[in-house]
Coordinates of C-alpha atoms in Angstrom, one line a residue:
M163 CA 241.3 120.4 -182.6
R164 CA 244.5 118.3 -182.5
I165 CA 245.3 115.8 -179.7
R166 CA 248.8 114.6 -178.9
V167 CA 251.0 113.4 -176.0
L168 CA 252.8 116.3 -174.3
T169 CA 256.6 116.2 -174.1
K170 CA 259.2 118.1 -172.1
E171 CA 259.1 120.8 -174.8
D172 CA 255.5 121.5 -173.6
T173 CA 256.6 122.2 -170.0
Q174 CA 255.6 125.9 -170.0
I175 CA 252.2 125.5 -171.6
Y176 CA 251.4 122.5 -169.5
R177 CA 252.4 124.4 -166.3
E178 CA 250.2 127.4 -167.4
L179 CA 247.1 125.2 -168.0
R180 CA 247.8 123.2 -164.8
L181 CA 247.9 126.3 -162.7
Q182 CA 244.8 127.7 -164.3
A183 CA 243.0 124.4 -163.5
L184 CA 244.1 124.5 -159.9
E185 CA 243.1 128.2 -159.5
H186 CA 239.7 128.0 -161.3
S187 CA 238.6 124.5 -160.2
P188 CA 240.1 124.1 -156.7
T189 CA 237.5 121.5 -155.6
A190 CA 238.5 119.2 -158.5
F191 CA 242.1 118.5 -157.5
A192 CA 243.9 117.2 -154.4
S193 CA 246.8 119.6 -155.1
S194 CA 246.4 123.4 -154.8
Y195 CA 247.3 126.4 -156.8
E196 CA 249.2 127.8 -153.7
E197 CA 251.4 124.7 -153.7
E198 CA 252.1 124.3 -157.3
V199 CA 252.7 127.9 -158.2
T200 CA 255.8 127.7 -156.1
Y201 CA 257.2 124.6 -158.0
E202 CA 260.1 125.2 -160.4
P203 CA 259.6 124.5 -164.1
H204 CA 261.7 121.3 -163.8
Y205 CA 259.0 119.8 -161.5
F206 CA 256.6 120.0 -164.5
E207 CA 259.2 118.8 -166.9
N208 CA 260.0 115.8 -164.7
F209 CA 256.3 115.0 -164.6
L210 CA 256.0 115.1 -168.4
N211 CA 259.2 112.9 -168.7
N212 CA 257.9 110.3 -166.2
Q213 CA 257.3 107.1 -168.3
N214 CA 254.3 106.3 -166.0
H215 CA 252.6 109.6 -166.8
I216 CA 251.2 110.0 -170.3
V217 CA 249.7 113.5 -170.6
F218 CA 247.4 114.0 -173.6
G219 CA 246.8 117.6 -174.7
A220 CA 244.1 119.0 -176.9
F221 CA 245.2 122.0 -179.0
E222 CA 243.3 124.7 -180.9
E223 CA 246.0 126.0 -183.2
E224 CA 249.0 126.3 -180.8
L225 CA 246.9 126.8 -177.6
L226 CA 246.7 123.9 -175.2
V227 CA 243.0 123.9 -174.3
G228 CA 242.6 120.6 -172.5
M229 CA 244.6 117.8 -170.8
V230 CA 244.3 114.5 -169.1
T231 CA 247.0 112.3 -167.6
L232 CA 246.9 108.5 -167.9
E233 CA 249.0 107.2 -165.0
T234 CA 250.1 103.6 -165.2
N235 CA 250.9 101.5 -162.2
T236 CA 254.4 100.1 -161.6
R237 CA 253.4 97.6 -158.8
L238 CA 253.5 94.1 -160.1
K239 CA 250.1 93.2 -158.6
M240 CA 248.5 96.4 -159.7
C241 CA 250.0 97.0 -163.2
H242 CA 246.7 96.0 -164.8
I243 CA 245.1 99.2 -163.5
A244 CA 245.7 102.7 -164.8
S245 CA 244.3 106.0 -163.5
L246 CA 243.0 109.1 -165.2
K247 CA 244.1 112.3 -163.4
G248 CA 244.4 116.0 -163.9
I249 CA 241.5 116.3 -166.3
Y250 CA 240.9 119.9 -167.3
V251 CA 239.6 122.0 -170.1
H252 CA 240.6 125.7 -170.4
Q253 CA 237.9 127.8 -168.9
D254 CA 237.2 129.6 -172.3
Y255 CA 236.6 126.2 -174.0
Q256 CA 234.5 124.4 -171.4
G257 CA 231.2 123.1 -172.7
E258 CA 232.6 122.6 -176.3
G259 CA 233.1 118.8 -176.1
I260 CA 236.9 118.9 -175.7
S261 CA 237.1 116.5 -172.7
K262 CA 235.7 113.6 -174.6
P263 CA 238.3 113.2 -177.3
I264 CA 241.2 113.5 -174.9
I265 CA 239.6 111.0 -172.5
A266 CA 239.0 108.7 -175.5
A267 CA 242.7 109.0 -176.5
A268 CA 243.7 108.1 -172.9
I269 CA 241.4 105.1 -172.9
M270 CA 242.7 103.9 -176.3
R271 CA 246.3 104.1 -174.9
A272 CA 245.3 102.2 -171.8
K273 CA 243.9 99.5 -174.1
E274 CA 247.1 99.5 -176.2
L275 CA 249.0 98.9 -172.9
R276 CA 246.6 96.0 -172.1
C277 CA 245.3 97.7 -169.0
E278 CA 242.3 95.9 -167.6
Q279 CA 240.8 98.8 -165.7
I280 CA 241.0 102.5 -165.5
H281 CA 240.2 104.3 -162.2
L282 CA 239.5 108.0 -161.5
K283 CA 238.1 110.2 -158.8
V284 CA 235.5 112.9 -159.2
N285 CA 233.9 115.5 -156.8
V286 CA 230.4 114.1 -156.1
K287 CA 228.9 117.5 -156.9
N288 CA 230.5 117.7 -160.4
Q289 CA 227.6 116.2 -162.3
I290 CA 228.9 117.3 -165.7
A291 CA 232.2 115.4 -165.2
K292 CA 230.4 112.4 -163.8
G293 CA 228.1 112.4 -166.8
V294 CA 231.1 112.5 -169.2
Y295 CA 232.8 109.5 -167.4
T296 CA 229.5 107.5 -167.3
S297 CA 229.2 108.1 -171.1
F298 CA 232.4 106.1 -171.5
G299 CA 231.2 103.3 -169.3
F300 CA 232.8 104.3 -166.0
E301 CA 230.8 103.2 -163.0
I302 CA 230.9 104.3 -159.4
I303 CA 232.7 101.8 -157.2
G304 CA 232.9 103.8 -154.0
M305 CA 232.9 107.1 -152.3
E306 CA 235.3 108.9 -149.9
K307 CA 233.7 111.3 -147.5
D308 CA 235.5 114.5 -146.6
I309 CA 238.6 113.5 -148.6
L310 CA 239.5 117.0 -149.5
K311 CA 239.6 119.9 -146.9
M312 CA 239.5 123.3 -148.6
P313 CA 241.1 126.4 -146.9
N314 CA 237.7 127.6 -145.9
H315 CA 237.1 124.3 -144.0
Q316 CA 234.7 123.1 -146.7
Y317 CA 234.9 119.3 -147.1
I318 CA 234.7 117.6 -150.5
D319 CA 233.4 114.1 -151.1
E320 CA 234.7 112.1 -154.1
Y321 CA 233.3 109.2 -156.1
H322 CA 235.7 106.5 -157.1
M323 CA 234.8 105.4 -160.7
A324 CA 236.2 102.6 -162.8
L325 CA 236.1 101.4 -166.4
Y326 CA 236.6 97.7 -166.9
F327 CA 237.8 96.2 -170.2
D328 CA 236.0 92.8 -170.6
E329 CA 238.1 91.9 -173.7
W330 CA 241.0 90.8 -171.5
D331 CA 238.8 88.2 -169.6
E332 CA 240.1 84.7 -170.2
D333 CA 237.0 82.9 -168.8

């Protein structure tokens, strides 16, 4: 497996995996397949070109099998916090340990950027993902009830989790 940052040349394969993620794991994302399938390719290209989105991809040969986005914050008082978003592993590769190296790559980049915290959200029922995040040191810092409303009127609660980097403390 090879991990690298995706570029605009990866627009098509990124779009394909993103749409698979939304279709096969609808309760894991705020966006929906029905929305994003209508987006033109330039939407995904612009996302990959945005300097505040660093998308890490895991590849088996030439196949993109996993991804995670590290989103940095541009607000002056919040630029010490980054977010992990859009974490997904291709359905045929789930359970093979692919999420850990791409999350580790995102965490290392956040440290290189001198971020002090990384935040993420996870469906409270997704115990596997919660376990992966906890293994990196993320802790639950809150919960939002009924934050997502699915088309079938099912509501989804999400945990807010954070990873704090103590090495930047000056005390």
